[in-house]
Amino acid sequence: MKKIKEYAAPTVVLFVICIVAAFLLAVTNNVTAPKIEEVNAENEAKSRQVVFADAASFGEEFTNGDGIKLVPALDKDGNTIGHVVVTVEKGYGGDISVMTGVDLEGKVTGVNILSMSETAGLGANASKESFLNQFAGKVFGINVTKDAPNENEIKALTGATITSNAVTKAVNAAIEATGGENNG
Amino acid sequence: MSYLSILLTAILTANFVLSKFLGICPFLGVSKKLNTAMGMSAAVIFVMALSTAVCYPINNYILVPNGLEYLQTIVCILVIAALVQLVEIILKKFMPPLYNALGIYLPLITTNCAVLGVVLLNFTEGYTYLESIVNSVGAGLGFMLAMVIFSGVRSRLESCDVPKFLQGLPIVLIAASIVSLSFMGFTGLVEGILG
Amino acid sequence: MAKQTKLAKNSEKKSLRKEFTKGLISENPTMRLVLGTCPTLAVTTSIVNALGMGVSAMIVLVCSNIVISALRKVIPSKVRIPAYIVIIASFVTIVQMIVKAFVPALDKSLGVFLPLIVVNCIILGRAEAFAGKNPVLASAVDGLGMGVGFTFALCCMGAIREVIGAGTIFAGAESLLSIAGITGFDGFTLIGENSLFSPMTIFILAPGGFFTFGILMACANKLAERKGKPKAELGGCSACPMAKNCALLAKGEGCEEKEEAEA
């Protein structure tokens, strides 16, 4: 009998603590979850505007034949003037999620990094404008070079070739997804 | 991504200790002698693989389908703590030689951030079950490699004439810095070999 | 610890101040007790990250210290470690959700180290060494002092590494300041892209982390020496407050937690 008591008390206490903890977490989750979603949606909307500055608004998201999600960019009369595509490539430190704006001629209007876990100071520099701005106006088949870039080439980040390649690959994939690879 | 490239990445390029800064406490604390370093690392590999093997199904088949991802941290740490206990009891009873070799290190691993780290990183990387286990074993092997190399460095350090203000922990940290510098040389290696 | 309770009775105010200040310098968790080395090295690539990590850990530390101290008579000593872990993990998860909701940029840059506050030995260490034995107010102050000390050490590391490694200071401050409604300040660039020097990137990479920590530790040792105190040592696991718990756990004291983990 004594032994049962010896085990029961700690078990009950621990169990109660677990229940209370789980309850508290559930409450916090209910409060923060909508806020987190809101933040994510807001970021995506902001990012769309960055990669496709000419667009007045954006249409309904749809999925193309390859399962890639596209969002049409609309001018102020509601005509489609291009697409915004999110593509994911494997970088040095994990997946890099890249948002690319592509116009109807298959030209890149802008590139933005949505998320990545590249090394700070090297690969993480990919989110800098000086790197991303290189993509504007490029067409399908962009190459990466370590020297002075020629036509349709971008200069790799110092010490982060893998990241540069991954971002470029993602942008090329985005152009392909809009069917713009034949227009180059 | 092939299993081999996950394994090599975890051991060399994304070494847990030297480039991800996970498990620094045992790295600095238990690396004085080669045999303790080996014992600790063996226990870490074992616990990492085991906790991934157990936590992965719990996360993917219980937590995620029910929208309970926010319980990940708390569930994983409890599962790891319980698992370590269980393994210890089993080893003690059925495999005394193994228990004698690893036993004293096991409880220290419960709160080792490398173990919880690898479990959580596997979730965020979106690996499959097998890939997760391969990654965990790789991370453990990488931990072992760093420990073994560093214990060698430290044994040399013992007989060195270190400037007074650097004696003790500072010189150990600076030595760690140089070892980690050499691991940076592996950057791009895996992609180079496996295309 | 008996001494501390006695002190608290004698002159409560004075001892509370002492609990607070000891965490800052003489028992600074990072530089003197050598605890929590993983986040110290990993997230100090910029001062903003360091601050974010320090404050997150401090909130968890203070909250868990308060709760653990309040429950210290209820929690049976047999299951105290699993109970502490549950309490700490809950607070970590709460902080994590709040950061995700209000400072998403910080969540991205801290990554896995945010949930890993659970296994930060400072927190479990203080729970075991202080909060489990002392009254609520003293524990809260102890947590606050340790948290501030931790944040301070992280910021030192972050400042050095950011200035030398990236040539900026307070870069990304906007993500933190925006909670307070301040916008427009996003740090200074000390070394521009076209200036004569270029930043030593190695300082924000892994080797630079170890190096900066080593040098700071040497400075802390020098200061301690001047005051006649022993050097900071990481004597294997004996320096870690977990060592004792580990030894207890090893004797099978935490058996009950298995049922709870499954529950």
XYZ file of C-alpha atoms in Angstrom:
642
model
C 0.000 0.000 0.000
C 2.733 2.352 1.013
C 4.508 1.778 -2.234
C 1.486 2.736 -4.283
C 1.181 5.961 -2.370
C 4.837 6.653 -2.898
C 4.405 6.423 -6.630
C 0.935 7.887 -6.902
C 1.647 11.316 -5.441
C 4.497 12.293 -7.803
C 2.639 10.845 -10.777
C -0.479 12.845 -9.995
C 1.458 16.076 -9.454
C 3.388 15.655 -12.666
C 0.231 14.764 -14.519
C -1.523 17.880 -13.263
C 1.447 20.045 -14.275
C 1.367 18.517 -17.754
C -2.361 19.150 -18.114
C -2.054 22.753 -16.966
C 0.912 23.314 -19.284
C -0.906 21.828 -22.268
C -3.940 23.962 -21.508
C -1.878 27.155 -21.275
C -0.161 26.352 -24.559
C -3.469 25.715 -26.269
C -4.754 29.096 -25.092
C -1.623 30.922 -26.263
C -1.760 29.106 -29.557
C -5.356 30.164 -30.097
C -4.413 33.760 -29.442
C -1.256 33.873 -31.551
C -2.121 31.554 -34.450
C -4.350 34.019 -36.328
C -1.783 36.755 -35.741
C 1.008 34.575 -37.153
C -1.092 33.807 -40.218
C -1.857 37.474 -40.646
C 1.838 38.360 -40.479
C 2.687 35.693 -43.047
C -0.044 36.829 -45.419
C 1.023 40.438 -45.028
C 4.647 39.573 -45.749
C 3.663 37.670 -48.850
C 1.536 40.538 -50.108
C 4.351 43.018 -49.469
C 6.836 40.747 -51.170
C 4.579 40.388 -54.241
C 4.499 44.137 -54.607
C 8.316 44.241 -54.392
C 8.911 41.663 -57.126
C 6.218 43.065 -59.404
C 6.155 46.795 -58.781
C 4.110 47.547 -61.941
C 1.162 45.480 -60.831
C -1.851 47.309 -59.444
C -3.308 44.205 -57.840
C -2.932 40.457 -57.815
C -5.399 37.801 -58.891
C -6.392 34.406 -57.576
C -3.659 31.877 -57.040
C -3.749 28.894 -59.406
C -1.658 25.786 -59.936
C 0.002 24.992 -63.267
C 0.493 21.546 -64.792
C 3.657 20.881 -62.789
C 2.031 21.668 -59.460
C 3.746 25.044 -59.041
C 1.588 27.823 -57.637
C 1.288 31.024 -59.657
C -0.345 34.308 -58.801
C -1.312 36.495 -61.778
C -0.250 40.132 -61.594
C -2.926 42.509 -62.874
C -2.786 46.082 -64.146
C -5.401 48.573 -63.028
C -7.864 47.423 -65.695
C -7.636 43.845 -64.446
C -5.567 42.541 -67.371
C -2.903 39.965 -66.602
C 0.539 41.479 -67.156
C 2.639 38.688 -65.634
C 2.905 36.201 -62.812
C 4.432 35.893 -59.387
C 5.866 32.460 -58.657
C 7.319 30.971 -55.496
C 9.950 28.303 -56.090
C 12.048 26.386 -53.595
C 15.635 25.252 -54.129
C 18.115 23.511 -51.872
C 20.778 25.968 -50.730
C 23.778 25.487 -48.497
C 21.922 25.484 -45.207
C 18.561 24.112 -46.278
C 15.685 25.157 -48.484
C 15.648 28.627 -49.994
C 12.218 29.882 -50.889
C 12.374 32.455 -53.671
C 9.585 34.657 -55.017
C 10.003 35.769 -58.624
C 7.959 38.155 -60.707
C 7.873 37.282 -64.418
C 6.158 39.392 -67.069
C 4.359 37.994 -70.110
C 7.520 38.179 -72.214
C 9.338 35.920 -69.808
C 11.421 38.717 -68.348
C 12.139 38.833 -64.630
C 10.626 41.891 -62.968
C 12.039 41.272 -59.519
C 13.237 38.625 -57.088
C 12.804 38.357 -53.347
C 13.889 35.740 -50.827
C 11.009 34.590 -48.657
C 12.926 32.327 -46.335
C 16.334 30.716 -46.079
C 18.760 29.475 -43.499
C 22.041 30.324 -45.172
C 25.205 31.236 -43.276
C 25.129 34.754 -41.895
C 27.680 36.934 -43.655
C 28.025 34.665 -46.681
C 24.946 33.008 -48.140
C 22.622 35.261 -46.170
C 23.872 38.167 -48.282
C 21.621 36.774 -50.998
C 18.803 38.814 -49.507
C 20.714 42.028 -50.201
C 19.327 44.239 -52.923
C 22.689 44.513 -54.674
C 22.486 40.788 -55.404
C 18.777 40.465 -56.095
C 18.563 43.520 -58.367
C 20.840 41.760 -60.838
C 17.970 39.501 -61.824
C 15.680 42.258 -63.088
C 15.223 42.098 -66.851
C 16.897 38.716 -67.239
C 15.309 35.943 -69.283
C 15.271 32.135 -68.991
C 18.653 30.421 -68.770
C 20.354 32.790 -66.351
C 23.903 31.753 -65.527
C 26.091 32.460 -62.528
C 29.633 33.707 -62.947
C 32.389 34.665 -60.557
C 33.845 37.292 -62.923
C 32.278 40.359 -64.457
C 28.831 39.235 -65.639
C 28.003 39.164 -69.364
C 24.544 39.246 -70.832
C 22.012 37.160 -68.889
C 24.600 36.386 -66.247
C 24.672 37.384 -62.623
C 27.686 37.780 -60.386
C 27.910 35.181 -57.627
C 28.107 36.238 -53.998
C 31.613 36.118 -52.587
C 32.139 32.811 -50.813
C 28.597 31.664 -51.434
C 28.499 30.049 -54.859
C 26.100 27.357 -53.728
C 23.592 29.912 -52.512
C 23.955 31.989 -55.681
C 23.417 28.902 -57.826
C 20.388 27.858 -55.815
C 18.717 31.255 -56.107
C 19.430 31.393 -59.831
C 18.073 27.890 -60.308
C 14.930 28.907 -58.466
C 14.494 31.971 -60.683
C 14.986 29.903 -63.855
C 12.433 27.409 -62.569
C 10.029 30.266 -61.935
C 10.372 31.557 -65.507
C 9.814 28.053 -66.797
C 6.704 27.698 -64.657
C 5.123 30.700 -66.347
C 5.877 29.243 -69.752
C 8.320 32.060 -70.445
C 11.305 29.877 -71.317
C 10.534 30.037 -75.051
C 10.405 33.782 -75.285
C 14.039 34.440 -74.392
C 18.730 14.339 -51.925
C 20.470 11.015 -51.642
C 21.152 9.392 -48.299
C 24.882 9.578 -48.863
C 24.845 13.304 -49.418
C 22.694 13.846 -46.323
C 25.131 11.759 -44.323
C 28.237 13.518 -45.636
C 26.687 16.961 -45.238
C 25.793 16.222 -41.632
C 29.272 14.916 -40.842
C 31.444 17.420 -42.678
C 29.930 20.582 -44.101
C 27.183 21.157 -41.587
C 29.023 19.700 -38.628
C 26.817 20.011 -35.583
C 29.464 21.204 -33.200
C 31.733 23.232 -35.402
C 29.315 24.956 -37.722
C 25.902 24.729 -36.084
C 27.076 25.290 -32.506
C 25.008 22.504 -31.014
C 26.412 20.400 -28.201
C 29.185 22.809 -27.269
C 29.053 21.955 -23.551
C 30.116 18.321 -23.949
C 32.457 19.345 -26.759
C 34.385 21.606 -24.392
C 33.777 19.600 -21.246
C 34.357 15.978 -22.148
C 37.002 16.291 -24.840
C 40.010 16.216 -22.551
C 40.710 12.525 -23.007
C 40.243 10.439 -26.107
C 38.444 7.548 -24.453
C 35.867 9.693 -22.675
C 35.366 11.631 -25.891
C 34.693 8.381 -27.728
C 32.325 7.103 -25.048
C 30.348 10.306 -24.996
C 30.084 10.467 -28.772
C 28.994 6.847 -29.038
C 26.229 7.555 -26.548
C 25.244 10.692 -28.464
C 25.011 8.842 -31.799
C 22.879 6.173 -30.168
C 20.515 8.586 -28.430
C 20.229 10.863 -31.482
C 19.217 8.014 -33.776
C 16.847 6.546 -31.218
C 15.114 9.804 -30.326
C 14.663 10.678 -33.981
C 13.248 7.223 -34.618
C 10.705 7.717 -31.829
C 9.936 11.443 -32.125
C 9.411 11.437 -35.893
C 6.286 9.229 -35.891
C 4.929 11.031 -32.829
C 5.279 14.354 -34.607
C 4.082 13.311 -38.035
C 1.281 10.944 -37.082
C 0.009 12.400 -33.810
C 0.903 16.082 -33.527
C 0.702 17.364 -37.102
C -2.605 15.709 -38.124
C -4.240 17.177 -35.018
C -2.792 20.656 -35.450
C -0.722 20.340 -32.306
C 2.646 21.368 -33.774
C 3.059 23.854 -30.984
C 3.530 20.995 -28.548
C 6.612 19.795 -30.483
C 9.217 21.163 -28.113
C 7.608 19.947 -24.922
C 6.749 16.513 -26.270
C 10.172 15.955 -27.807
C 12.122 16.916 -24.712
C 9.976 14.647 -22.536
C 10.237 11.766 -24.968
C 14.010 12.162 -25.101
C 14.285 12.319 -21.318
C 12.102 9.259 -20.899
C 13.915 7.408 -23.659
C 17.307 7.992 -22.117
C 16.021 6.606 -18.830
C 14.532 3.592 -20.510
C 17.663 2.823 -22.486
C 19.705 3.096 -19.349
C 17.526 0.668 -17.448
C 17.494 -1.800 -20.341
C 21.242 -1.613 -20.853
C 21.875 -2.045 -17.152
C 19.791 -5.169 -17.031
C 20.571 -6.895 -20.294
C 23.865 -5.552 -21.587
C 26.090 -4.733 -18.641
C 29.284 -4.393 -20.727
C 27.672 -1.779 -22.945
C 26.184 -0.110 -19.901
C 29.597 0.129 -18.306
C 30.952 1.756 -21.429
C 28.128 4.236 -22.104
C 26.151 4.306 -18.881
C 27.667 7.322 -17.220
C 27.267 9.445 -20.333
C 23.638 8.659 -21.000
C 21.981 10.868 -18.362
C 24.173 13.794 -19.358
C 22.687 13.651 -22.825
C 19.095 14.344 -21.791
C 19.638 18.063 -21.748
C 22.207 18.106 -24.534
C 20.965 20.592 -27.053
C 22.433 18.595 -29.930
C 19.904 15.807 -29.419
C 16.829 18.010 -29.218
C 18.364 20.135 -31.976
C 18.692 17.285 -34.442
C 15.154 16.116 -33.752
C 13.679 19.574 -34.305
C 15.859 20.296 -37.343
C 14.670 17.071 -38.954
C 11.103 18.354 -38.690
C 11.880 21.740 -40.213
C 13.964 20.218 -43.017
C 10.992 18.065 -43.965
C 13.006 14.856 -44.232
C 11.330 11.485 -44.634
C 11.615 8.900 -41.868
C 14.710 7.230 -43.285
C 16.336 10.525 -44.221
C 15.775 11.786 -40.688
C 17.498 8.788 -39.197
C 20.384 9.067 -41.661
C 20.717 12.751 -40.806
C 20.714 11.987 -37.079
C 23.359 9.316 -37.407
C 25.397 11.711 -39.555
C 25.047 14.452 -36.991
C 26.179 12.040 -34.294
C 29.143 10.889 -36.372
C 30.042 14.514 -37.021
C 29.913 15.120 -33.285
C 32.233 12.166 -32.787
C 34.650 13.370 -35.452
C 34.829 16.820 -33.887
C 35.266 15.357 -30.405
C 38.039 12.988 -31.457
C 39.945 15.622 -33.407
C 39.558 18.111 -30.628
C 40.689 15.713 -27.925
C 43.876 15.280 -29.956
C 44.326 19.024 -30.159
C 43.758 19.376 -26.447
C 46.264 16.731 -25.513
C 48.857 18.710 -27.470
C 47.705 21.854 -25.755
C 48.490 20.377 -22.350
C 52.199 20.436 -23.066
C 52.254 23.883 -24.630
C 53.558 27.065 -23.117
C 50.396 29.139 -23.292
C 50.503 32.882 -22.527
C 49.259 33.391 -19.004
C 46.138 35.369 -19.837
C 44.983 32.709 -22.273
C 45.487 29.741 -19.991
C 42.498 27.558 -19.282
C 39.278 27.980 -21.185
C 40.306 30.866 -23.508
C 43.001 28.892 -25.293
C 40.649 25.921 -25.606
C 38.105 28.155 -27.322
C 40.722 29.599 -29.641
C 41.879 26.089 -30.509
C 38.248 25.212 -31.230
C 38.120 28.227 -33.501
C 41.045 26.925 -35.543
C 39.566 23.424 -35.765
C 36.292 24.908 -36.950
C 38.204 27.005 -39.471
C 39.647 23.833 -40.936
C 36.166 22.338 -41.179
C 35.144 25.304 -43.311
C 37.412 23.835 -45.943
C 34.731 21.196 -46.520
C 32.377 23.843 -47.891
C 31.025 22.703 -51.203
C 32.831 19.385 -50.937
C 29.715 17.241 -50.832
C 28.153 19.001 -53.806
C 31.494 18.654 -55.581
C 31.662 14.901 -55.090
C 28.036 14.002 -55.567
C 27.183 16.608 -58.138
C 21.553 28.364 0.166
C 20.714 28.394 3.892
C 22.853 31.479 4.087
C 20.753 33.166 1.471
C 17.492 32.478 3.275
C 19.000 33.868 6.436
C 20.160 36.948 4.625
C 16.725 37.430 3.188
C 15.299 37.551 6.661
C 17.874 39.977 7.962
C 17.828 42.622 5.321
C 15.572 41.645 2.520
C 16.181 44.647 0.338
C 19.913 44.426 0.462
C 19.955 40.733 -0.313
C 17.564 41.152 -3.211
C 19.934 43.651 -4.717
C 22.685 41.145 -4.160
C 20.723 38.389 -5.899
C 20.320 40.690 -8.837
C 23.875 41.981 -9.126
C 25.563 38.629 -8.686
C 24.131 37.501 -12.006
C 25.571 40.545 -13.721
C 29.236 40.219 -12.915
C 30.516 37.932 -10.215
C 28.343 35.003 -11.281
C 27.705 36.001 -14.871
C 26.207 32.842 -16.351
C 28.145 33.017 -19.597
C 31.516 34.399 -18.638
C 31.897 33.053 -15.099
C 29.742 29.956 -14.826
C 30.280 29.015 -18.510
C 26.676 27.995 -19.057
C 24.595 28.267 -22.173
C 27.574 28.264 -24.517
C 25.602 27.027 -27.511
C 23.344 30.071 -27.956
C 26.236 32.319 -26.924
C 28.176 31.178 -29.943
C 25.374 30.570 -32.383
C 23.106 33.594 -32.286
C 25.626 36.350 -31.668
C 26.203 37.137 -35.334
C 24.561 40.490 -34.763
C 23.703 42.557 -31.737
C 19.997 42.479 -32.580
C 19.973 38.684 -32.629
C 21.920 38.601 -29.382
C 19.470 40.971 -27.749
C 16.494 38.979 -29.007
C 17.934 35.731 -27.716
C 18.931 37.256 -24.390
C 15.534 38.795 -23.766
C 13.676 35.621 -24.798
C 15.821 33.547 -22.462
C 15.381 36.118 -19.707
C 11.587 35.998 -19.958
C 11.638 32.215 -19.793
C 14.086 32.314 -16.911
C 12.080 34.760 -14.805
C 8.723 33.073 -15.478
C 9.968 29.552 -14.848
C 11.830 30.669 -11.735
C 8.650 32.223 -10.350
C 6.465 29.210 -11.100
C 8.985 26.664 -9.897
C 9.584 28.605 -6.719
C 5.851 28.929 -6.100
C 5.378 25.209 -6.622
C 8.513 24.135 -4.777
C 6.532 22.683 -1.867
C 4.055 20.900 -4.124
C 6.473 19.215 -6.494
C 7.804 15.979 -5.006
C 11.584 15.899 -5.208
C 11.417 12.590 -7.065
C 9.836 14.087 -10.138
C 11.198 17.601 -9.895
C 13.435 17.424 -12.952
C 10.688 16.291 -15.343
C 8.343 18.799 -13.713
C 10.889 21.590 -14.221
C 11.380 20.535 -17.816
C 7.633 20.633 -18.480
C 7.325 24.089 -16.920
C 10.342 25.463 -18.787
C 9.266 23.909 -22.087
C 5.815 25.479 -21.762
C 7.245 28.931 -21.248
C 9.677 28.439 -24.113
C 6.839 27.464 -26.413
C 4.775 30.461 -25.300
C 7.701 32.817 -25.944
C 8.277 31.137 -29.287
C 4.677 31.696 -30.361
C 4.745 35.312 -29.237
C 7.980 35.971 -31.125
C 6.527 34.310 -34.223
C 3.457 36.485 -34.044
C 5.031 39.832 -33.271
C 8.700 39.695 -34.331
C 8.737 37.245 -37.252
C 12.131 38.481 -38.451
C 13.696 37.495 -35.142
C 12.079 34.070 -35.301
C 13.714 33.532 -38.674
C 17.176 34.563 -37.577
C 17.162 32.657 -34.284
C 15.767 29.558 -35.966
C 16.074 26.360 -33.996
C 17.807 28.125 -31.111
C 14.529 29.594 -29.938
C 12.968 26.214 -29.009
C 16.394 25.116 -27.812
C 16.143 27.531 -24.875
C 14.541 24.491 -23.201
C 17.888 22.780 -22.923
C 19.812 25.935 -22.094
C 21.535 24.822 -18.924
C 21.255 28.297 -17.373
C 17.523 27.878 -16.964
C 17.407 24.342 -15.618
C 20.503 25.158 -13.600
C 18.879 28.135 -11.861
C 15.692 26.153 -11.293
C 17.644 23.455 -9.545
C 20.179 25.606 -7.735
C 17.983 28.503 -6.675
C 14.272 28.578 -7.508
C 13.603 25.127 -6.095
C 14.804 26.255 -2.671
C 14.047 29.960 -2.378
C 10.953 32.157 -2.055
C 9.202 33.572 -5.088
C 10.488 37.145 -4.974
C 14.131 36.154 -4.522
C 13.822 33.624 -7.339
C 12.311 36.187 -9.667
C 15.122 38.630 -8.908
C 17.706 35.890 -9.331
C 16.209 35.007 -12.712
C 16.180 38.634 -13.753
C 19.798 39.158 -12.727
C 20.978 36.022 -14.501
C 18.924 36.948 -17.550
C 20.369 40.440 -17.702
C 23.877 39.037 -17.248
C 23.288 36.545 -20.056
C 21.875 39.240 -22.342
C 24.788 41.529 -21.527
C 27.365 38.868 -22.374
C 25.544 37.987 -25.595
C 25.398 41.637 -26.616
C 29.144 42.056 -26.032
C 29.791 39.086 -28.306
C 27.248 40.295 -30.840
C 28.636 43.824 -30.953
C 32.224 42.679 -31.500
C 31.309 40.135 -34.139
C 28.924 42.410 -35.988
C 31.261 45.403 -36.165
C 34.297 43.400 -37.251
C 32.496 40.757 -39.280
C 29.802 42.692 -41.090
C 30.828 46.299 -40.656
C 27.443 47.268 -39.272
C 25.957 47.853 -35.863
C 22.347 47.322 -34.813
C 21.580 46.055 -38.330
C 18.027 44.738 -38.463
C 17.030 46.828 -35.451
C 13.851 47.771 -37.245
C 12.354 44.342 -36.633
C 12.711 44.821 -32.870
C 11.830 48.504 -32.748
C 8.706 48.085 -34.836
C 6.976 46.468 -31.827
C 7.424 49.759 -29.998
C 6.123 51.583 -33.024
C 9.456 53.113 -33.960
C 10.406 52.797 -37.589
C 13.069 54.235 -39.800
C 16.088 53.189 -37.729
C 17.755 50.123 -39.106
C 21.258 50.345 -37.712
C 24.406 52.022 -38.925
C 26.785 50.869 -41.592
C 30.309 51.445 -40.393
C 32.146 49.852 -43.288
C 30.406 50.520 -46.588
C 30.662 48.352 -49.655
C 33.096 50.629 -51.420
C 35.290 51.668 -48.510
C 38.976 50.978 -48.156
C 38.523 48.079 -45.755
C 36.153 45.242 -46.155
C 34.650 43.541 -43.110
C 36.284 40.328 -41.871
C 33.404 37.974 -42.630
C 35.110 35.180 -40.714
C 34.042 36.873 -37.491
C 30.398 36.157 -38.064
C 31.141 32.620 -39.157
C 31.677 29.738 -36.753
C 35.437 30.151 -36.158
C 35.005 33.815 -35.308
C 32.422 32.864 -32.704
C 34.830 30.590 -30.871
C 37.623 33.131 -31.190
C 35.621 36.077 -29.862
C 34.330 33.988 -26.983
C 37.872 32.893 -26.149
C 39.181 36.449 -26.097
C 36.243 37.716 -24.036
C 36.755 34.853 -21.624
C 40.410 35.830 -21.281
C 39.354 39.405 -20.460
C 36.799 38.166 -17.917
C 39.460 35.982 -16.327
C 41.830 38.919 -16.138
C 39.191 41.014 -14.383
C 38.382 38.180 -12.016
C 42.051 37.697 -11.262
C 42.415 41.331 -10.335
C 39.648 40.875 -7.810
C 41.302 37.755 -6.505
C 38.714 35.360 -7.829
C 39.424 32.058 -9.530
C 39.347 31.680 -13.301
C 36.266 30.466 -15.069
C 36.666 26.769 -15.633
C 34.628 24.203 -17.373
C 35.698 21.225 -15.328
C 33.951 18.643 -17.429
C 30.422 18.284 -16.243
C 31.139 19.232 -12.675
C 30.810 22.922 -13.522
C 27.391 22.307 -14.978
C 24.609 22.417 -12.401
C 23.034 19.573 -14.305
C 25.760 17.190 -13.236
C 24.134 16.639 -9.884
C 20.722 16.165 -11.421
C 22.198 13.824 -13.940
C 23.673 11.717 -11.196
C 20.304 11.634 -9.452
C 18.519 10.811 -12.666
C 20.973 8.020 -13.187
C 19.794 6.414 -9.991
C 16.372 5.998 -11.534
C 14.701 8.920 -9.854
C 12.872 10.066 -12.921
C 11.071 6.837 -13.736
C 7.638 8.359 -13.448
C 8.150 10.729 -16.292
C 7.769 7.976 -18.832
C 4.084 7.649 -18.172
C 3.669 11.377 -18.400
C 5.538 11.632 -21.652
C 3.206 9.166 -23.214
C 0.130 10.732 -21.687
